[in-house]
Amino acid sequence: MATPPLITLSGPPAAGTTTCSELLSMAFGYEVVNGGDIFRDLAAERNLSVAEFTAVAESDPDIDRELDRRLEAAIDAHLTGEREPTGEGLVVESRLSGWHADGRATLSVWLDAPLEVRADRLEDRDETPAELRERERSDADRYREYYDIDIDDLSPYDLVINTGTLSADATFQAVKTAIDDVTGVEHTYREL
């Protein structure tokens, strides 16, 4: 039996990766492994808020390494069949999921949007454009230091989409079309 599709979704905060992964899950029955959820789980394991844990992560490389170890374990288990699939495919969503898949994904997607658009999307989270820019700088510095990864290097990604002017459904449709193309299967789904 063929391995179900592995899709990676990456991008900066508020680019639409979570929404797109949720739509793939709802439409196709794909399982989702979310790096943000793993990060929140790690914070809870240490009885810290996400903000406190983020501050600790800036000086403790073991946090990023544990998060990435869990993401890579999910990818490896899916590809080797070590774990029983719980969905029709697997979506791994994190800033570095395309890098973690290391060319083994069925499709690796990078979603992006201009900073101002993403800051507007984050209004409910009380994050200013300056704070968002600082968080991204901090993340980029850690990725470079810990893994020698330049987050601006999009070479691991098969598809790059600017979601700044697209609806969530239009973004989903673009990703769906790419999945259909690379798998050779036209996925059927309920209208969203």
PDB file of C-alpha atoms in Angstrom:
ATOM      1  CA  MET A   1       0.000   0.000   0.000  1.00  0.00           C
ATOM      2  CA  ALA A   2       1.338   3.428  -0.938  1.00  0.00           C
ATOM      3  CA  THR A   3       2.246   5.887   1.782  1.00  0.00           C
ATOM      4  CA  PRO A   4      -0.471   8.541   2.140  1.00  0.00           C
ATOM      5  CA  PRO A   5       0.624  12.026   1.032  1.00  0.00           C
ATOM      6  CA  LEU A   6       2.906  14.081   3.268  1.00  0.00           C
ATOM      7  CA  ILE A   7       2.315  17.812   2.896  1.00  0.00           C
ATOM      8  CA  THR A   8       4.434  20.420   4.664  1.00  0.00           C
ATOM      9  CA  LEU A   9       3.049  23.906   5.285  1.00  0.00           C
ATOM     10  CA  SER A  10       5.399  26.609   6.453  1.00  0.00           C
ATOM     11  CA  GLY A  11       5.436  30.361   6.687  1.00  0.00           C
ATOM     12  CA  PRO A  12       5.754  33.260   9.077  1.00  0.00           C
ATOM     13  CA  PRO A  13       3.126  33.947  11.750  1.00  0.00           C
ATOM     14  CA  ALA A  14      -0.342  34.808  10.361  1.00  0.00           C
ATOM     15  CA  ALA A  15       0.478  33.809   6.786  1.00  0.00           C
ATOM     16  CA  GLY A  16      -2.379  31.288   6.813  1.00  0.00           C
ATOM     17  CA  THR A  17      -0.646  27.964   7.475  1.00  0.00           C
ATOM     18  CA  THR A  18      -2.922  26.943  10.341  1.00  0.00           C
ATOM     19  CA  THR A  19      -6.082  27.818   8.434  1.00  0.00           C
ATOM     20  CA  CYS A  20      -4.880  25.989   5.326  1.00  0.00           C
ATOM     21  CA  SER A  21      -3.880  22.880   7.292  1.00  0.00           C
ATOM     22  CA  GLU A  22      -7.289  22.868   9.017  1.00  0.00           C
ATOM     23  CA  LEU A  23      -9.028  23.141   5.630  1.00  0.00           C
ATOM     24  CA  LEU A  24      -6.951  20.241   4.264  1.00  0.00           C
ATOM     25  CA  SER A  25      -7.912  18.199   7.304  1.00  0.00           C
ATOM     26  CA  MET A  26     -11.620  19.005   6.965  1.00  0.00           C
ATOM     27  CA  ALA A  27     -11.751  18.562   3.204  1.00  0.00           C
ATOM     28  CA  PHE A  28      -9.553  15.490   2.737  1.00  0.00           C
ATOM     29  CA  GLY A  29      -9.361  13.887   6.166  1.00  0.00           C
ATOM     30  CA  TYR A  30      -5.665  14.658   6.486  1.00  0.00           C
ATOM     31  CA  GLU A  31      -4.117  14.396   9.948  1.00  0.00           C
ATOM     32  CA  VAL A  32      -2.362  17.586  11.093  1.00  0.00           C
ATOM     33  CA  VAL A  33       0.787  17.824  13.205  1.00  0.00           C
ATOM     34  CA  ASN A  34       1.136  21.468  14.226  1.00  0.00           C
ATOM     35  CA  GLY A  35       4.451  22.848  15.459  1.00  0.00           C
ATOM     36  CA  GLY A  36       2.639  25.574  17.396  1.00  0.00           C
ATOM     37  CA  ASP A  37       0.625  22.946  19.262  1.00  0.00           C
ATOM     38  CA  ILE A  38       3.808  21.059  20.107  1.00  0.00           C
ATOM     39  CA  PHE A  39       5.404  24.306  21.338  1.00  0.00           C
ATOM     40  CA  ARG A  40       2.361  24.979  23.563  1.00  0.00           C
ATOM     41  CA  ASP A  41       2.543  21.387  24.866  1.00  0.00           C
ATOM     42  CA  LEU A  42       6.222  21.858  25.722  1.00  0.00           C
ATOM     43  CA  ALA A  43       5.384  25.106  27.557  1.00  0.00           C
ATOM     44  CA  ALA A  44       2.626  23.345  29.514  1.00  0.00           C
ATOM     45  CA  GLU A  45       5.005  20.499  30.410  1.00  0.00           C
ATOM     46  CA  ARG A  46       7.196  23.134  32.092  1.00  0.00           C
ATOM     47  CA  ASN A  47       4.223  24.993  33.603  1.00  0.00           C
ATOM     48  CA  LEU A  48       5.081  28.145  31.637  1.00  0.00           C
ATOM     49  CA  SER A  49       2.946  30.474  29.556  1.00  0.00           C
ATOM     50  CA  VAL A  50       3.734  30.601  25.845  1.00  0.00           C
ATOM     51  CA  ALA A  51       5.278  34.072  26.297  1.00  0.00           C
ATOM     52  CA  GLU A  52       7.471  32.854  29.173  1.00  0.00           C
ATOM     53  CA  PHE A  53       8.450  29.748  27.242  1.00  0.00           C
ATOM     54  CA  THR A  54       9.304  31.811  24.155  1.00  0.00           C
ATOM     55  CA  ALA A  55      11.674  33.933  26.252  1.00  0.00           C
ATOM     56  CA  VAL A  56      13.326  30.781  27.618  1.00  0.00           C
ATOM     57  CA  ALA A  57      13.603  29.328  24.093  1.00  0.00           C
ATOM     58  CA  GLU A  58      15.718  32.290  22.993  1.00  0.00           C
ATOM     59  CA  SER A  59      18.554  31.107  25.224  1.00  0.00           C
ATOM     60  CA  ASP A  60      17.865  27.365  25.467  1.00  0.00           C
ATOM     61  CA  PRO A  61      18.536  25.520  22.202  1.00  0.00           C
ATOM     62  CA  ASP A  62      17.131  22.309  23.673  1.00  0.00           C
ATOM     63  CA  ILE A  63      13.605  23.707  23.312  1.00  0.00           C
ATOM     64  CA  ASP A  64      13.855  24.168  19.551  1.00  0.00           C
ATOM     65  CA  ARG A  65      15.644  20.861  19.225  1.00  0.00           C
ATOM     66  CA  GLU A  66      12.908  19.010  21.142  1.00  0.00           C
ATOM     67  CA  LEU A  67      10.179  20.651  19.064  1.00  0.00           C
ATOM     68  CA  ASP A  68      12.004  19.741  15.878  1.00  0.00           C
ATOM     69  CA  ARG A  69      12.718  16.208  17.119  1.00  0.00           C
ATOM     70  CA  ARG A  70       8.975  15.674  17.622  1.00  0.00           C
ATOM     71  CA  LEU A  71       8.158  17.065  14.171  1.00  0.00           C
ATOM     72  CA  GLU A  72      10.823  14.935  12.493  1.00  0.00           C
ATOM     73  CA  ALA A  73       9.627  11.856  14.405  1.00  0.00           C
ATOM     74  CA  ALA A  74       6.094  12.405  13.058  1.00  0.00           C
ATOM     75  CA  ILE A  75       7.452  12.744   9.512  1.00  0.00           C
ATOM     76  CA  ASP A  76       9.678   9.664   9.824  1.00  0.00           C
ATOM     77  CA  ALA A  77       6.926   7.526  11.375  1.00  0.00           C
ATOM     78  CA  HIS A  78       4.534   8.531   8.594  1.00  0.00           C
ATOM     79  CA  LEU A  79       7.002   7.810   5.799  1.00  0.00           C
ATOM     80  CA  THR A  80       8.227   4.492   7.206  1.00  0.00           C
ATOM     81  CA  GLY A  81       4.772   3.264   8.164  1.00  0.00           C
ATOM     82  CA  GLU A  82       5.863   2.914  11.801  1.00  0.00           C
ATOM     83  CA  ARG A  83       2.619   4.472  12.921  1.00  0.00           C
ATOM     84  CA  GLU A  84      -0.838   3.669  11.717  1.00  0.00           C
ATOM     85  CA  PRO A  85      -2.149   6.589   9.659  1.00  0.00           C
ATOM     86  CA  THR A  86      -5.072   8.329  11.333  1.00  0.00           C
ATOM     87  CA  GLY A  87      -5.980  10.222   8.194  1.00  0.00           C
ATOM     88  CA  GLU A  88      -5.844  10.101   4.417  1.00  0.00           C
ATOM     89  CA  GLY A  89      -2.535  11.959   4.537  1.00  0.00           C
ATOM     90  CA  LEU A  90      -0.387  13.988   6.900  1.00  0.00           C
ATOM     91  CA  VAL A  91       0.076  17.753   7.026  1.00  0.00           C
ATOM     92  CA  VAL A  92       3.042  18.956   9.064  1.00  0.00           C
ATOM     93  CA  GLU A  93       2.760  22.634   9.836  1.00  0.00           C
ATOM     94  CA  SER A  94       5.708  24.548  11.277  1.00  0.00           C
ATOM     95  CA  ARG A  95       8.135  27.267  10.300  1.00  0.00           C
ATOM     96  CA  LEU A  96      10.751  24.682   9.299  1.00  0.00           C
ATOM     97  CA  SER A  97       8.620  21.711   8.189  1.00  0.00           C
ATOM     98  CA  GLY A  98       9.860  21.938   4.605  1.00  0.00           C
ATOM     99  CA  TRP A  99      13.420  21.765   5.882  1.00  0.00           C
ATOM    100  CA  HIS A 100      12.605  18.851   8.225  1.00  0.00           C
ATOM    101  CA  ALA A 101      11.033  16.831   5.422  1.00  0.00           C
ATOM    102  CA  ASP A 102      14.337  17.160   3.550  1.00  0.00           C
ATOM    103  CA  GLY A 103      12.888  16.510   0.100  1.00  0.00           C
ATOM    104  CA  ARG A 104      10.725  13.587   1.251  1.00  0.00           C
ATOM    105  CA  ALA A 105       7.382  15.424   1.255  1.00  0.00           C
ATOM    106  CA  THR A 106       4.825  14.867  -1.461  1.00  0.00           C
ATOM    107  CA  LEU A 107       4.511  18.656  -1.552  1.00  0.00           C
ATOM    108  CA  SER A 108       6.189  21.409   0.489  1.00  0.00           C
ATOM    109  CA  VAL A 109       4.386  24.755   0.589  1.00  0.00           C
ATOM    110  CA  TRP A 110       5.518  28.150   1.896  1.00  0.00           C
ATOM    111  CA  LEU A 111       2.755  30.671   2.602  1.00  0.00           C
ATOM    112  CA  ASP A 112       3.629  34.331   3.115  1.00  0.00           C
ATOM    113  CA  ALA A 113       1.986  37.746   3.256  1.00  0.00           C
ATOM    114  CA  PRO A 114       3.278  41.295   3.739  1.00  0.00           C
ATOM    115  CA  LEU A 115       4.101  42.214   7.346  1.00  0.00           C
ATOM    116  CA  GLU A 116       1.280  44.760   7.560  1.00  0.00           C
ATOM    117  CA  VAL A 117      -1.307  42.187   6.464  1.00  0.00           C
ATOM    118  CA  ARG A 118      -0.011  39.620   8.929  1.00  0.00           C
ATOM    119  CA  ALA A 119       0.030  42.200  11.747  1.00  0.00           C
ATOM    120  CA  ASP A 120      -3.618  43.017  10.989  1.00  0.00           C
ATOM    121  CA  ARG A 121      -4.445  39.312  11.163  1.00  0.00           C
ATOM    122  CA  LEU A 122      -2.734  39.151  14.559  1.00  0.00           C
ATOM    123  CA  GLU A 123      -4.671  42.092  16.033  1.00  0.00           C
ATOM    124  CA  ASP A 124      -6.646  39.723  18.245  1.00  0.00           C
ATOM    125  CA  ARG A 125      -3.368  38.519  19.735  1.00  0.00           C
ATOM    126  CA  ASP A 126      -2.236  42.052  20.632  1.00  0.00           C
ATOM    127  CA  GLU A 127       1.002  41.803  18.659  1.00  0.00           C
ATOM    128  CA  THR A 128       2.228  45.004  17.012  1.00  0.00           C
ATOM    129  CA  PRO A 129       4.125  45.026  13.713  1.00  0.00           C
ATOM    130  CA  ALA A 130       7.300  45.887  15.655  1.00  0.00           C
ATOM    131  CA  GLU A 131       6.790  42.922  18.003  1.00  0.00           C
ATOM    132  CA  LEU A 132       6.055  40.643  15.073  1.00  0.00           C
ATOM    133  CA  ARG A 133       9.207  41.814  13.292  1.00  0.00           C
ATOM    134  CA  GLU A 134      11.241  41.213  16.491  1.00  0.00           C
ATOM    135  CA  ARG A 135       9.788  37.712  16.939  1.00  0.00           C
ATOM    136  CA  GLU A 136      10.669  36.847  13.354  1.00  0.00           C
ATOM    137  CA  ARG A 137      14.197  38.228  13.794  1.00  0.00           C
ATOM    138  CA  SER A 138      14.649  36.158  16.958  1.00  0.00           C
ATOM    139  CA  ASP A 139      13.378  33.023  15.207  1.00  0.00           C
ATOM    140  CA  ALA A 140      15.616  33.611  12.179  1.00  0.00           C
ATOM    141  CA  ASP A 141      18.659  34.083  14.415  1.00  0.00           C
ATOM    142  CA  ARG A 142      17.950  30.824  16.258  1.00  0.00           C
ATOM    143  CA  TYR A 143      17.413  28.856  13.036  1.00  0.00           C
ATOM    144  CA  ARG A 144      20.701  30.165  11.673  1.00  0.00           C
ATOM    145  CA  GLU A 145      22.598  29.475  14.905  1.00  0.00           C
ATOM    146  CA  TYR A 146      21.132  26.046  15.700  1.00  0.00           C
ATOM    147  CA  TYR A 147      20.707  24.574  12.218  1.00  0.00           C
ATOM    148  CA  ASP A 148      22.552  26.847   9.783  1.00  0.00           C
ATOM    149  CA  ILE A 149      19.184  27.481   8.091  1.00  0.00           C
ATOM    150  CA  ASP A 150      18.427  30.787   6.408  1.00  0.00           C
ATOM    151  CA  ILE A 151      14.652  31.081   6.803  1.00  0.00           C
ATOM    152  CA  ASP A 152      14.560  33.318   3.717  1.00  0.00           C
ATOM    153  CA  ASP A 153      15.951  30.470   1.581  1.00  0.00           C
ATOM    154  CA  LEU A 154      12.815  28.953   0.083  1.00  0.00           C
ATOM    155  CA  SER A 155      14.606  26.251  -1.928  1.00  0.00           C
ATOM    156  CA  PRO A 156      13.029  23.353   0.045  1.00  0.00           C
ATOM    157  CA  TYR A 157       9.560  24.474  -1.048  1.00  0.00           C
ATOM    158  CA  ASP A 158       7.776  23.336  -4.190  1.00  0.00           C
ATOM    159  CA  LEU A 159       5.140  26.053  -4.009  1.00  0.00           C
ATOM    160  CA  VAL A 160       5.291  29.604  -2.613  1.00  0.00           C
ATOM    161  CA  ILE A 161       2.037  31.546  -2.232  1.00  0.00           C
ATOM    162  CA  ASN A 162       1.546  35.186  -1.244  1.00  0.00           C
ATOM    163  CA  THR A 163      -1.678  35.020   0.775  1.00  0.00           C
ATOM    164  CA  GLY A 164      -1.829  38.786   1.299  1.00  0.00           C
ATOM    165  CA  THR A 165      -4.671  39.337  -1.153  1.00  0.00           C
ATOM    166  CA  LEU A 166      -6.139  35.823  -1.176  1.00  0.00           C
ATOM    167  CA  SER A 167      -9.035  34.466   0.837  1.00  0.00           C
ATOM    168  CA  ALA A 168      -8.491  31.350   2.908  1.00  0.00           C
ATOM    169  CA  ASP A 169     -10.480  29.372   0.330  1.00  0.00           C
ATOM    170  CA  ALA A 170      -8.428  30.713  -2.596  1.00  0.00           C
ATOM    171  CA  THR A 171      -5.229  29.731  -0.778  1.00  0.00           C
ATOM    172  CA  PHE A 172      -6.668  26.287  -0.059  1.00  0.00           C
ATOM    173  CA  GLN A 173      -7.716  25.876  -3.718  1.00  0.00           C
ATOM    174  CA  ALA A 174      -4.169  26.670  -4.893  1.00  0.00           C
ATOM    175  CA  VAL A 175      -2.695  24.107  -2.497  1.00  0.00           C
ATOM    176  CA  LYS A 176      -5.389  21.543  -3.423  1.00  0.00           C
ATOM    177  CA  THR A 177      -4.604  21.969  -7.118  1.00  0.00           C
ATOM    178  CA  ALA A 178      -0.907  21.383  -6.429  1.00  0.00           C
ATOM    179  CA  ILE A 179      -1.658  18.289  -4.318  1.00  0.00           C
ATOM    180  CA  ASP A 180      -3.896  16.904  -7.073  1.00  0.00           C
ATOM    181  CA  ASP A 181      -1.136  17.543  -9.603  1.00  0.00           C
ATOM    182  CA  VAL A 182       1.698  15.885  -7.669  1.00  0.00           C
ATOM    183  CA  THR A 183      -0.372  12.899  -6.519  1.00  0.00           C
ATOM    184  CA  GLY A 184      -2.141  12.358  -9.828  1.00  0.00           C
ATOM    185  CA  VAL A 185      -5.427  12.120  -7.916  1.00  0.00           C
ATOM    186  CA  GLU A 186      -8.167  14.704  -8.068  1.00  0.00           C
ATOM    187  CA  HIS A 187      -9.283  14.926  -4.475  1.00  0.00           C
ATOM    188  CA  THR A 188     -12.977  15.248  -3.865  1.00  0.00           C
ATOM    189  CA  TYR A 189     -14.150  17.294  -0.938  1.00  0.00           C
ATOM    190  CA  ARG A 190     -17.154  19.054   0.400  1.00  0.00           C
ATOM    191  CA  GLU A 191     -17.549  22.696  -0.567  1.00  0.00           C
ATOM    192  CA  LEU A 192     -16.045  24.949   2.098  1.00  0.00           C
TER     193      LEU A 192
END
